Each structure stands twice: as structure tokens, then as C-alpha cells.
Amino acid sequence: MAGIGFELRKLLKKQTYSGLLQAYAFAGLISSGPWVLSIIGIMLIGVFSLGTIAPKEAISQFQVTVTYLFLISLIGTGLVQLSFTRFVADRTFEKDEAAILPNFNGLILVAVGTSLVVALPFAAFLFPEQSVLYRLLFIVGLAVMSAIWIATVFLTGMKHYRSIVFIFFIGYSATLGLAMLFRPFLGMDGLLLGFVLGHYLLLMGMIWLVYRNYHSDRFIAFDIWKPGAMYWSLMATGFFFNLGAWIDKLMFWYFPDTGQQVIGPLHASVIYDFPIFLSYLSVIPGMAVFLVRIETDFVEYYIKFYDAVREGATLDYIERMRNHMVYHVQRGLFDIAKIQAIAVLVTFALGGVLLEWIGISPLYLPLLYVDVVGAAMQVVLLGILNVLFYLDQRRAVLALTMMLPATNVVFTSISLFLGPAWFGYGFALSMLVTVLVGIWILNRK
């Protein structure tokens, strides 16, 4: 799935500052994807709506609703994202790309259908005080977000990176613009309507890109569900990774001393949510380095190494390609850590100014610092997992992703018991322990 890597290499080969900046800018936007960009959009909608929506709690209700749409859709589609990525990669290797598009359509149908089945009773019975429009938007929003995460599988496999960035720009501009357009008439429901419509446009653009790159005589197929087509270890990996990244938020939301009910059965934590979501904005530089280093330098020698093994090259050449591969893994992980360390230092220096600018109490600063470190560790973990995926070390990846929610639950429980001074350390320590174990496994491999 290194299509974007080849295009980034072209930009880097220009050996100009403009080419370098373009490569990292495109990599940052594409690798961050809908997750980080949506956080920015949600925060901007909230900022622009202050003083214009009454009651003020309606803004929080909108933001919490969208957060839960992300949570449910990410964990749910986590079961199929990685496994479908492997299915697409296997079909590409076998030069059977005609099987990709119909199975993409089939998986989208299953994901949307499952989302509707899950969300319909949830929205119908657990939001008695909300409007019919709100319930319908919750159902449709979950289906749209689930489809977006599946379409995201193709982003790094496509060479049309300018089209990807353009679609992101249109989708998130529409999200912000439509939310502001409907806000005066429908209040909180209007914000949610704008969010759903904007992301629907984003989904349509992503589907258009998929259809532009893949063709087939069949419209729909369900080959992915045949025995051996989908790897159960990858399905479990996707589920546990997303669960591990969210479990501390859920604990803070529903722990009596830190969470409160916001809308229907949905809870939030005022003390925990703002710092953790702000911290995820700091991962954009690290994600850019992650994509450029892994998808260009490492993949280049990874391909040469395995081609040499398959085609019977000399032992000396195979060893040299292996050494180059190891060197670029070490360099890539070091660069990711270095860039994220800079992001952490910048946050430490400007965190107070940032919180003051968006109107948040400086009492949140210590938690923001800890969360930024935890988010940095998560980017390093993604780099480690990606390399292990290339080496087809599925058991090692599964072990790491199962460790993530387990350690997060344990450390977050301890932090809740110790009190506010320790909030955030559970998430950060969980990421740190998983990263250290991942480096040890990668070093052995």
C-alpha cells in the first residue's frame, strides 16, 4: 500500500526546500486523515458557536455526540480495517485488482448495515428528550463515519495525493460551513446536520477516488468473508488497538468523580477531554515524518530485500539490503521520536498561551503536558507496528495491541485512585510500556 510513498519520493528527489515542504505537508494531512482533521473541525465549530447558541450546553452536547460517533465507528470498523488492508495488498500482489472494488462495495454495505442495526435501537430508546432529527442524524452519522474509516484504507495506496488533499479540504470546509449555515435555524441539531452532511461529501469524494483507481466487471462481492481471506489476528489487532486508545477516555467519562452525563446516556469529562484532544493536534508533524520515512526510505529497501530473496540474489547483496532496511527503521523511528519531542517542547513553552487563547483554565496545563507526551508515544508505537506489519509479524502486533488496553485500564485505574495530580499518567505510561516492549520485539526480529 505504498502508492503515496512513490509520489512523495518524486517530491523529495527535487532536492529543493519547496519539494521537501510539499512532501511533508501532504504526508501530514494524509496520515492524520479524518481523525485529527475532524478534531480541528469540531473545535472550530464549537468556538464559532459560542454566544450564538442557547443554552450554552448545546455546544457540549454536539461535541460529545460527535466524539461518540468517532468512538463507536472506530472500534467497530477496527475489526475489518487492517484485515481488509491485507486483503487489498494480497490481491494487488496477485495482480487481481479486479476483485478489490466489488469487495470494497460489499464491505461498505456490511459496515453501513451493521451501523444502522446498532444505532437504530440505541437512538430510538436512549434519547427520549431529543428530537427526531437528532436521532436520525446520530444513526446516519454513525453509518457515514464507519464507511469513511473503511475508505481511508485506500489513502496511502493511491498516487493522487493532490486529489486526496483537495477532497479533505472540500469535506471539512463543507462541514464547517454547513454547520454554521444550519446553526441559526436548528441550534445543536443544525451543527450535527452540518457535520453529517460535510462528512457525507467527504465520503463521496473518497469513494470517487476509489472508483477512479480500481475497476471491475462485478459491482459487489463478499470474497473477504471466505475462509482465509480475512486474517482473524488482524481483525483482533484493529479492535484492541482502537479500544486501547479510547479505554482511558471511557473510564474518565463514567467514573463518578470525573465524568458527568451530557446528553442521553452519553457522558463526558470536562477535566480530561480538552487536554487529550488538544494533545492529538501535536501528532501531525510526527505522523508526517512517520509516513515519509516508512513509506519512502524503509519501503524502498524492504522491496529490494524481498525481491532479492525471491529472485535468488547473492548472499552479500541480500545482507546489504537487510542492513539498509534495518538502518532506515532505526533512523525513521529516531526521526519520529525527535520530531515529537520538539512538538512536546513547543507545547510546554506555548501551552499556557494556547489555553488562554481558547478560553480554558491554566489549571489544565499539567494534564495537557502529560497527554502530549502520551500522544507522542502513540505515534512512535504506530511506527513500530507498521514495520512489524511489513515483516508479517502478526502475532507480535496482536500481543502489543492486546497489551495496550490492558495496561491502559490498570494504569488509568491507579491514576483515578491517586487523584487529579495523576490524571493522564495512565494513558502516557500505557503507551510508554507498549512502545518499550515493541522496540524490544522489533530489535529481536
CSV table of C-alpha atoms in Angstrom, one decimal:
chain,number,residue,atom,x,y,z
A,1,MET,CA,0.0,0.0,0.0
A,2,ALA,CA,2.9,2.3,-0.7
A,3,GLY,CA,1.5,4.2,-3.6
A,4,ILE,CA,1.7,7.6,-1.8
A,5,GLY,CA,5.3,6.7,-1.0
A,6,PHE,CA,6.4,6.7,-4.6
A,7,GLU,CA,4.8,10.1,-5.2
A,8,LEU,CA,6.4,11.5,-2.1
A,9,ARG,CA,9.8,10.3,-3.4
A,10,LYS,CA,9.3,12.3,-6.5
A,11,LEU,CA,8.8,15.4,-4.4
A,12,LEU,CA,11.9,14.6,-2.3
A,13,LYS,CA,14.0,13.9,-5.4
A,14,LYS,CA,13.6,17.6,-6.4
A,15,GLN,CA,16.1,18.3,-3.7
A,16,THR,CA,14.5,21.7,-3.1
A,17,TYR,CA,13.0,23.2,0.0
A,18,SER,CA,9.7,23.6,-1.7
A,19,GLY,CA,9.7,19.9,-2.6
A,20,LEU,CA,10.6,18.9,0.9
A,21,LEU,CA,7.9,21.1,2.4
A,22,GLN,CA,5.3,19.8,-0.1
A,23,ALA,CA,6.2,16.2,0.7
A,24,TYR,CA,5.9,16.6,4.5
A,25,ALA,CA,2.7,18.8,4.2
A,26,PHE,CA,0.9,16.2,2.1
A,27,ALA,CA,2.2,13.4,4.3
A,28,GLY,CA,1.0,15.2,7.4
A,29,LEU,CA,-2.5,15.8,6.0
A,30,ILE,CA,-2.9,12.3,4.6
A,31,SER,CA,-1.5,10.4,7.5
A,32,SER,CA,-3.5,12.4,10.0
A,33,GLY,CA,-6.6,11.8,7.9
A,34,PRO,CA,-10.2,12.3,9.1
A,35,TRP,CA,-9.3,11.7,12.8
A,36,VAL,CA,-7.1,14.7,13.5
A,37,LEU,CA,-8.8,17.0,10.9
A,38,SER,CA,-12.2,16.3,12.4
A,39,ILE,CA,-10.9,17.3,15.9
A,40,ILE,CA,-9.9,20.6,14.4
A,41,GLY,CA,-13.3,21.0,12.7
A,42,ILE,CA,-15.2,20.1,15.9
A,43,MET,CA,-13.2,22.6,17.9
A,44,LEU,CA,-13.7,25.4,15.3
A,45,ILE,CA,-17.4,24.8,15.2
A,46,GLY,CA,-17.6,25.0,19.0
A,47,VAL,CA,-15.5,28.2,19.1
A,48,PHE,CA,-17.6,29.9,16.3
A,49,SER,CA,-20.8,28.9,18.1
A,50,LEU,CA,-20.0,30.4,21.4
A,51,GLY,CA,-22.5,33.1,22.3
A,52,THR,CA,-24.8,32.2,19.4
A,53,ILE,CA,-26.5,29.0,20.7
A,54,ALA,CA,-28.6,28.9,23.8
A,55,PRO,CA,-28.3,27.1,26.0
A,56,LYS,CA,-24.5,27.0,26.0
A,57,GLU,CA,-24.7,23.3,26.9
A,58,ALA,CA,-25.9,22.6,23.4
A,59,ILE,CA,-22.4,23.1,22.1
A,60,SER,CA,-21.1,20.5,24.5
A,61,GLN,CA,-23.9,18.1,23.5
A,62,PHE,CA,-22.9,18.4,19.9
A,63,GLN,CA,-19.2,17.8,20.6
A,64,VAL,CA,-19.9,14.9,22.8
A,65,THR,CA,-22.3,13.3,20.3
A,66,VAL,CA,-19.6,13.6,17.5
A,67,THR,CA,-17.0,12.1,19.9
A,68,TYR,CA,-19.1,9.1,20.5
A,69,LEU,CA,-19.7,8.7,16.7
A,70,PHE,CA,-15.9,8.5,16.4
A,71,LEU,CA,-15.5,6.1,19.3
A,72,ILE,CA,-18.2,3.6,18.2
A,73,SER,CA,-17.3,3.7,14.5
A,74,LEU,CA,-13.5,3.4,15.0
A,75,ILE,CA,-13.8,0.5,17.4
A,76,GLY,CA,-16.4,-1.2,15.3
A,77,THR,CA,-14.6,-0.9,11.9
A,78,GLY,CA,-11.3,-1.7,13.7
A,79,LEU,CA,-12.4,-5.3,13.2
A,80,VAL,CA,-12.1,-5.0,9.5
A,81,GLN,CA,-9.8,-2.1,8.6
A,82,LEU,CA,-6.5,-3.9,8.9
A,83,SER,CA,-7.7,-7.2,7.6
A,84,PHE,CA,-9.2,-5.5,4.5
A,85,THR,CA,-5.9,-3.7,4.0
A,86,ARG,CA,-4.2,-7.1,3.9
A,87,PHE,CA,-6.9,-8.4,1.5
A,88,VAL,CA,-6.3,-5.4,-0.9
A,89,ALA,CA,-2.5,-5.9,-0.6
A,90,ASP,CA,-2.8,-9.6,-1.4
A,91,ARG,CA,-5.0,-9.0,-4.4
A,92,THR,CA,-2.6,-6.4,-5.6
A,93,PHE,CA,0.4,-8.8,-5.2
A,94,GLU,CA,-1.5,-11.5,-7.1
A,95,LYS,CA,-2.4,-8.9,-9.8
A,96,ASP,CA,-6.1,-9.5,-9.2
A,97,GLU,CA,-7.1,-5.9,-8.7
A,98,ALA,CA,-10.5,-6.6,-10.3
A,99,ALA,CA,-11.5,-8.2,-7.0
A,100,ILE,CA,-10.8,-5.1,-4.9
A,101,LEU,CA,-13.7,-2.8,-6.0
A,102,PRO,CA,-16.6,-5.3,-5.6
A,103,ASN,CA,-15.3,-6.4,-2.2
A,104,PHE,CA,-14.9,-2.7,-1.2
A,105,ASN,CA,-18.6,-2.2,-2.1
A,106,GLY,CA,-19.6,-5.4,-0.2
A,107,LEU,CA,-17.7,-4.3,2.9
A,108,ILE,CA,-19.2,-0.8,2.8
A,109,LEU,CA,-22.6,-2.4,2.6
A,110,VAL,CA,-21.9,-4.6,5.6
A,111,ALA,CA,-20.4,-1.7,7.6
A,112,VAL,CA,-23.3,0.7,6.9
A,113,GLY,CA,-25.9,-2.1,7.5
A,114,THR,CA,-24.3,-3.1,10.8
A,115,SER,CA,-24.1,0.6,11.9
A,116,LEU,CA,-27.8,1.1,11.2
A,117,VAL,CA,-28.8,-2.0,13.1
A,118,VAL,CA,-26.7,-1.0,16.1
A,119,ALA,CA,-27.6,2.7,16.1
A,120,LEU,CA,-31.3,2.4,15.4
A,121,PRO,CA,-32.4,0.9,18.8
A,122,PHE,CA,-29.7,2.9,20.6
A,123,ALA,CA,-31.0,6.2,19.2
A,124,ALA,CA,-34.7,5.3,19.4
A,125,PHE,CA,-34.8,4.3,23.1
A,126,LEU,CA,-31.9,6.1,24.8
A,127,PHE,CA,-32.5,9.7,23.7
A,128,PRO,CA,-36.2,10.3,24.8
A,129,GLU,CA,-35.6,14.0,25.3
A,130,GLN,CA,-34.0,14.6,21.9
A,131,SER,CA,-35.7,15.5,18.6
A,132,VAL,CA,-36.4,13.0,15.8
A,133,LEU,CA,-33.9,14.9,13.7
A,134,TYR,CA,-31.2,14.4,16.3
A,135,ARG,CA,-31.9,10.6,16.4
A,136,LEU,CA,-31.9,10.3,12.6
A,137,LEU,CA,-28.6,12.2,12.4
A,138,PHE,CA,-27.0,10.0,15.0
A,139,ILE,CA,-27.9,6.9,13.0
A,140,VAL,CA,-26.8,8.3,9.7
A,141,GLY,CA,-23.7,9.9,11.2
A,142,LEU,CA,-22.5,6.5,12.6
A,143,ALA,CA,-23.0,4.8,9.2
A,144,VAL,CA,-21.2,7.6,7.3
A,145,MET,CA,-18.2,7.6,9.8
A,146,SER,CA,-17.9,3.8,9.6
A,147,ALA,CA,-17.8,4.0,5.8
A,148,ILE,CA,-15.2,6.7,5.9
A,149,TRP,CA,-12.8,4.6,8.1
A,150,ILE,CA,-13.0,1.8,5.5
A,151,ALA,CA,-12.4,4.1,2.6
A,152,THR,CA,-9.4,5.5,4.5
A,153,VAL,CA,-7.7,2.1,3.9
A,154,PHE,CA,-7.0,3.2,0.3
A,155,LEU,CA,-5.5,6.6,1.0
A,156,THR,CA,-1.8,5.6,1.3
A,157,GLY,CA,-2.2,3.2,-1.6
A,158,MET,CA,-3.2,6.0,-4.1
A,159,LYS,CA,-0.8,8.2,-6.0
A,160,HIS,CA,-3.2,11.1,-6.4
A,161,TYR,CA,-2.2,12.8,-3.2
A,162,ARG,CA,-3.3,16.2,-4.5
A,163,SER,CA,-6.8,14.9,-5.1
A,164,ILE,CA,-6.9,13.4,-1.6
A,165,VAL,CA,-5.9,16.7,0.0
A,166,PHE,CA,-8.4,18.6,-2.2
A,167,ILE,CA,-11.2,16.2,-1.1
A,168,PHE,CA,-10.2,16.7,2.6
A,169,PHE,CA,-10.4,20.5,2.0
A,170,ILE,CA,-13.8,20.3,0.4
A,171,GLY,CA,-15.2,17.9,3.0
A,172,TYR,CA,-14.0,19.8,6.1
A,173,SER,CA,-14.8,23.2,4.6
A,174,ALA,CA,-18.3,22.0,3.9
A,175,THR,CA,-18.6,20.6,7.4
A,176,LEU,CA,-17.7,23.9,9.0
A,177,GLY,CA,-19.7,26.0,6.5
A,178,LEU,CA,-22.9,23.8,6.7
A,179,ALA,CA,-22.7,23.7,10.5
A,180,MET,CA,-22.6,27.5,10.6
A,181,LEU,CA,-25.4,27.7,8.0
A,182,PHE,CA,-27.9,25.5,9.8
A,183,ARG,CA,-26.9,26.6,13.3
A,184,PRO,CA,-29.3,29.7,13.5
A,185,PHE,CA,-32.3,27.6,12.5
A,186,LEU,CA,-31.8,24.3,14.2
A,187,GLY,CA,-29.4,25.0,17.1
A,188,MET,CA,-27.5,21.9,18.2
A,189,ASP,CA,-29.3,19.8,15.6
A,190,GLY,CA,-28.1,22.2,12.9
A,191,LEU,CA,-24.5,21.7,14.0
A,192,LEU,CA,-24.9,18.0,13.8
A,193,LEU,CA,-26.6,18.2,10.5
A,194,GLY,CA,-23.7,20.2,9.1
A,195,PHE,CA,-21.2,17.7,10.5
A,196,VAL,CA,-23.1,14.7,8.9
A,197,LEU,CA,-23.6,16.4,5.5
A,198,GLY,CA,-19.9,17.6,5.4
A,199,HIS,CA,-18.6,14.1,6.2
A,200,TYR,CA,-21.1,12.6,3.6
A,201,LEU,CA,-19.4,14.8,1.0
A,202,LEU,CA,-16.0,13.7,2.2
A,203,LEU,CA,-17.1,10.0,1.9
A,204,MET,CA,-18.5,10.6,-1.6
A,205,GLY,CA,-15.1,12.1,-2.6
A,206,MET,CA,-13.2,9.2,-1.2
A,207,ILE,CA,-15.4,6.7,-3.0
A,208,TRP,CA,-14.9,8.6,-6.2
A,209,LEU,CA,-11.2,8.3,-5.7
A,210,VAL,CA,-11.5,4.5,-5.1
A,211,TYR,CA,-13.6,4.1,-8.3
A,212,ARG,CA,-11.1,6.2,-10.2
A,213,ASN,CA,-8.2,3.9,-9.2
A,214,TYR,CA,-9.9,0.5,-9.3
A,215,HIS,CA,-12.2,-1.1,-11.9
A,216,SER,CA,-14.1,-4.4,-12.2
A,217,ASP,CA,-16.8,-6.1,-14.2
A,218,ARG,CA,-18.6,-7.0,-10.9
A,219,PHE,CA,-20.3,-4.4,-8.7
A,220,ILE,CA,-20.4,-6.2,-5.4
A,221,ALA,CA,-18.8,-9.3,-3.8
A,222,PHE,CA,-18.2,-10.8,-0.4
A,223,ASP,CA,-15.0,-12.8,-1.1
A,224,ILE,CA,-13.5,-11.1,2.0
A,225,TRP,CA,-15.6,-13.3,4.2
A,226,LYS,CA,-14.4,-16.6,2.6
A,227,PRO,CA,-12.1,-18.8,4.8
A,228,GLY,CA,-8.5,-17.5,4.7
A,229,ALA,CA,-9.4,-14.2,3.0
A,230,MET,CA,-9.6,-12.2,6.2
A,231,TYR,CA,-7.0,-12.7,9.0
A,232,TRP,CA,-8.5,-13.1,12.4
A,233,SER,CA,-5.3,-11.9,14.0
A,234,LEU,CA,-5.6,-8.6,12.1
A,235,MET,CA,-9.3,-8.3,13.0
A,236,ALA,CA,-8.4,-8.6,16.7
A,237,THR,CA,-5.4,-6.3,16.3
A,238,GLY,CA,-7.6,-3.5,14.9
A,239,PHE,CA,-10.2,-3.9,17.6
A,240,PHE,CA,-7.7,-3.9,20.5
A,241,PHE,CA,-5.7,-1.0,19.2
A,242,ASN,CA,-8.7,1.3,18.9
A,243,LEU,CA,-10.0,0.0,22.2
A,244,GLY,CA,-6.7,0.7,23.9
A,245,ALA,CA,-6.6,4.2,22.6
A,246,TRP,CA,-10.1,5.0,23.9
A,247,ILE,CA,-10.5,3.0,27.1
A,248,ASP,CA,-9.0,5.7,29.4
A,249,LYS,CA,-11.4,8.2,28.0
A,250,LEU,CA,-14.4,5.9,28.7
A,251,MET,CA,-13.1,5.4,32.2
A,252,PHE,CA,-12.9,9.1,32.9
A,253,TRP,CA,-16.3,9.7,31.3
A,254,TYR,CA,-18.1,7.2,33.5
A,255,PHE,CA,-16.1,7.5,36.7
A,256,PRO,CA,-18.4,9.4,39.2
A,257,ASP,CA,-15.7,11.9,40.3
A,258,THR,CA,-14.5,12.9,36.8
A,259,GLY,CA,-17.5,12.4,34.4
A,260,GLN,CA,-21.0,13.7,34.0
A,261,GLN,CA,-24.0,13.0,31.9
A,262,VAL,CA,-24.2,15.3,28.9
A,263,ILE,CA,-26.9,14.1,26.6
A,264,GLY,CA,-28.9,10.9,26.9
A,265,PRO,CA,-26.6,8.1,28.0
A,266,LEU,CA,-23.5,9.9,26.8
A,267,HIS,CA,-21.1,11.1,29.4
A,268,ALA,CA,-18.0,13.3,29.2
A,269,SER,CA,-15.2,14.5,31.4
A,270,VAL,CA,-14.6,18.3,31.4
A,271,ILE,CA,-11.3,17.9,33.3
A,272,TYR,CA,-9.9,15.2,30.9
A,273,ASP,CA,-11.4,15.8,27.4
A,274,PHE,CA,-10.0,19.2,26.3
A,275,PRO,CA,-6.3,18.4,27.1
A,276,ILE,CA,-6.4,14.9,25.5
A,277,PHE,CA,-8.0,16.2,22.3
A,278,LEU,CA,-5.7,19.2,22.1
A,279,SER,CA,-2.7,16.9,22.6
A,280,TYR,CA,-3.7,14.9,19.4
A,281,LEU,CA,-3.1,18.1,17.3
A,282,SER,CA,0.6,17.8,18.2
A,283,VAL,CA,0.9,14.5,16.4
A,284,ILE,CA,0.6,15.9,12.9
A,285,PRO,CA,4.4,16.6,12.5
A,286,GLY,CA,5.2,13.1,13.8
A,287,MET,CA,2.6,11.5,11.5
A,288,ALA,CA,4.1,13.3,8.5
A,289,VAL,CA,7.6,12.0,9.4
A,290,PHE,CA,6.2,8.6,10.0
A,291,LEU,CA,4.6,8.4,6.5
A,292,VAL,CA,7.6,9.9,4.7
A,293,ARG,CA,10.3,7.8,6.4
A,294,ILE,CA,8.4,4.5,6.5
A,295,GLU,CA,6.7,4.7,3.1
A,296,THR,CA,9.8,6.0,1.2
A,297,ASP,CA,13.2,5.0,2.7
A,298,PHE,CA,12.2,1.8,4.5
A,299,VAL,CA,9.8,0.5,1.9
A,300,GLU,CA,12.4,1.0,-0.9
A,301,TYR,CA,14.9,-1.3,0.7
A,302,TYR,CA,12.1,-3.6,2.0
A,303,ILE,CA,11.1,-4.2,-1.6
A,304,LYS,CA,14.7,-4.7,-2.7
A,305,PHE,CA,15.3,-7.2,0.1
A,306,TYR,CA,12.3,-9.4,-0.6
A,307,ASP,CA,12.9,-9.3,-4.4
A,308,ALA,CA,16.4,-10.4,-3.8
A,309,VAL,CA,15.3,-13.3,-1.7
A,310,ARG,CA,12.7,-14.4,-4.2
A,311,GLU,CA,14.8,-14.0,-7.3
A,312,GLY,CA,17.9,-15.7,-5.8
A,313,ALA,CA,20.4,-12.8,-5.5
A,314,THR,CA,23.8,-13.2,-3.9
A,315,LEU,CA,24.0,-13.6,-0.1
A,316,ASP,CA,26.2,-10.4,0.0
A,317,TYR,CA,23.5,-8.4,-1.8
A,318,ILE,CA,20.7,-9.8,0.4
A,319,GLU,CA,22.7,-8.9,3.6
A,320,ARG,CA,23.4,-5.4,2.3
A,321,MET,CA,19.7,-4.8,1.6
A,322,ARG,CA,18.8,-6.2,5.0
A,323,ASN,CA,21.3,-3.8,6.7
A,324,HIS,CA,19.9,-0.9,4.7
A,325,MET,CA,16.4,-1.9,5.8
A,326,VAL,CA,17.4,-2.0,9.5
A,327,TYR,CA,19.2,1.3,9.2
A,328,HIS,CA,16.2,3.1,7.8
A,329,VAL,CA,13.9,1.6,10.5
A,330,GLN,CA,16.2,2.9,13.2
A,331,ARG,CA,16.5,6.3,11.5
A,332,GLY,CA,12.8,6.5,10.9
A,333,LEU,CA,11.8,5.8,14.5
A,334,PHE,CA,14.5,8.1,15.8
A,335,ASP,CA,13.2,10.9,13.5
A,336,ILE,CA,9.6,10.3,14.7
A,337,ALA,CA,10.8,10.5,18.3
A,338,LYS,CA,12.9,13.6,17.6
A,339,ILE,CA,10.0,15.5,15.9
A,340,GLN,CA,7.5,14.5,18.6
A,341,ALA,CA,10.0,15.6,21.2
A,342,ILE,CA,10.1,19.0,19.6
A,343,ALA,CA,6.3,19.1,19.5
A,344,VAL,CA,6.3,18.3,23.2
A,345,LEU,CA,8.7,21.1,24.0
A,346,VAL,CA,6.7,23.6,21.9
A,347,THR,CA,3.6,22.6,23.8
A,348,PHE,CA,5.4,23.0,27.1
A,349,ALA,CA,6.5,26.5,26.0
A,350,LEU,CA,3.3,27.7,24.5
A,351,GLY,CA,0.7,25.6,26.3
A,352,GLY,CA,-0.4,28.3,28.7
A,353,VAL,CA,-0.8,30.8,25.8
A,354,LEU,CA,-2.8,28.3,23.8
A,355,LEU,CA,-5.2,27.5,26.7
A,356,GLU,CA,-5.7,31.2,27.4
A,357,TRP,CA,-6.4,31.9,23.7
A,358,ILE,CA,-9.2,29.3,23.6
A,359,GLY,CA,-10.5,30.3,27.0
A,360,ILE,CA,-9.5,27.2,29.0
A,361,SER,CA,-8.3,27.5,32.6
A,362,PRO,CA,-4.5,27.2,33.1
A,363,LEU,CA,-5.2,24.5,35.7
A,364,TYR,CA,-5.4,22.1,32.7
A,365,LEU,CA,-1.7,22.7,31.8
A,366,PRO,CA,-0.2,19.7,33.8
A,367,LEU,CA,-2.7,17.3,32.2
A,368,LEU,CA,-2.0,18.8,28.8
A,369,TYR,CA,1.7,18.2,29.2
A,370,VAL,CA,1.2,14.6,30.2
A,371,ASP,CA,-1.2,13.9,27.3
A,372,VAL,CA,1.1,15.5,24.8
A,373,VAL,CA,3.8,13.0,25.8
A,374,GLY,CA,1.3,10.1,25.6
A,375,ALA,CA,0.2,11.2,22.1
A,376,ALA,CA,3.9,11.3,21.1
A,377,MET,CA,4.4,7.8,22.3
A,378,GLN,CA,1.3,6.7,20.3
A,379,VAL,CA,2.9,8.0,17.1
A,380,VAL,CA,6.1,6.0,17.9
A,381,LEU,CA,4.0,3.0,18.6
A,382,LEU,CA,2.3,3.3,15.2
A,383,GLY,CA,5.8,3.4,13.5
A,384,ILE,CA,6.8,0.2,15.3
A,385,LEU,CA,3.5,-1.6,14.5
A,386,ASN,CA,3.8,-0.6,10.8
A,387,VAL,CA,7.3,-2.1,10.5
A,388,LEU,CA,6.1,-5.3,12.2
A,389,PHE,CA,3.2,-5.4,9.7
A,390,TYR,CA,5.6,-5.2,6.8
A,391,LEU,CA,7.6,-8.1,8.3
A,392,ASP,CA,4.3,-10.0,8.7
A,393,GLN,CA,4.8,-10.4,12.4
A,394,ARG,CA,1.1,-10.6,13.1
A,395,ARG,CA,1.4,-12.4,16.4
A,396,ALA,CA,3.8,-9.8,17.8
A,397,VAL,CA,1.5,-7.0,16.7
A,398,LEU,CA,-1.5,-8.7,18.3
A,399,ALA,CA,0.4,-9.1,21.6
A,400,LEU,CA,1.3,-5.4,21.6
A,401,THR,CA,-2.2,-4.3,20.8
A,402,MET,CA,-3.7,-6.6,23.5
A,403,MET,CA,-1.2,-5.2,26.0
A,404,LEU,CA,-2.3,-1.6,25.2
A,405,PRO,CA,-5.9,-1.7,26.6
A,406,ALA,CA,-4.8,-4.0,29.5
A,407,THR,CA,-2.1,-1.6,30.7
A,408,ASN,CA,-4.3,1.4,30.0
A,409,VAL,CA,-7.0,0.1,32.2
A,410,VAL,CA,-4.6,-0.8,35.0
A,411,PHE,CA,-2.6,2.5,35.0
A,412,THR,CA,-5.7,4.7,34.5
A,413,SER,CA,-7.4,3.0,37.4
A,414,ILE,CA,-4.4,3.7,39.6
A,415,SER,CA,-4.4,7.4,38.4
A,416,LEU,CA,-8.1,7.8,39.2
A,417,PHE,CA,-7.4,6.3,42.7
A,418,LEU,CA,-4.5,8.7,43.3
A,419,GLY,CA,-6.4,11.8,42.3
A,420,PRO,CA,-6.2,14.8,40.0
A,421,ALA,CA,-2.5,15.3,40.2
A,422,TRP,CA,-2.0,11.9,38.5
A,423,PHE,CA,-4.7,12.2,35.7
A,424,GLY,CA,-3.3,11.4,32.3
A,425,TYR,CA,-0.4,9.4,33.5
A,426,GLY,CA,-2.3,6.2,32.9
A,427,PHE,CA,-2.6,6.8,29.2
A,428,ALA,CA,1.0,8.0,28.9
A,429,LEU,CA,2.5,5.1,30.9
A,430,SER,CA,0.5,2.6,28.9
A,431,MET,CA,1.8,4.0,25.7
A,432,LEU,CA,5.4,4.1,27.1
A,433,VAL,CA,5.3,0.5,28.3
A,434,THR,CA,3.9,-0.8,25.0
A,435,VAL,CA,6.5,1.2,23.0
A,436,LEU,CA,9.4,-0.2,25.0
A,437,VAL,CA,8.1,-3.8,24.6
A,438,GLY,CA,7.6,-3.1,20.9
A,439,ILE,CA,11.1,-1.8,20.5
A,440,TRP,CA,12.4,-4.9,22.2
A,441,ILE,CA,10.4,-7.2,19.9
A,442,LEU,CA,11.5,-5.3,16.8
A,443,ASN,CA,15.1,-5.4,17.9
A,444,ARG,CA,14.9,-9.2,18.2
A,445,LYS,CA,13.2,-9.6,14.9
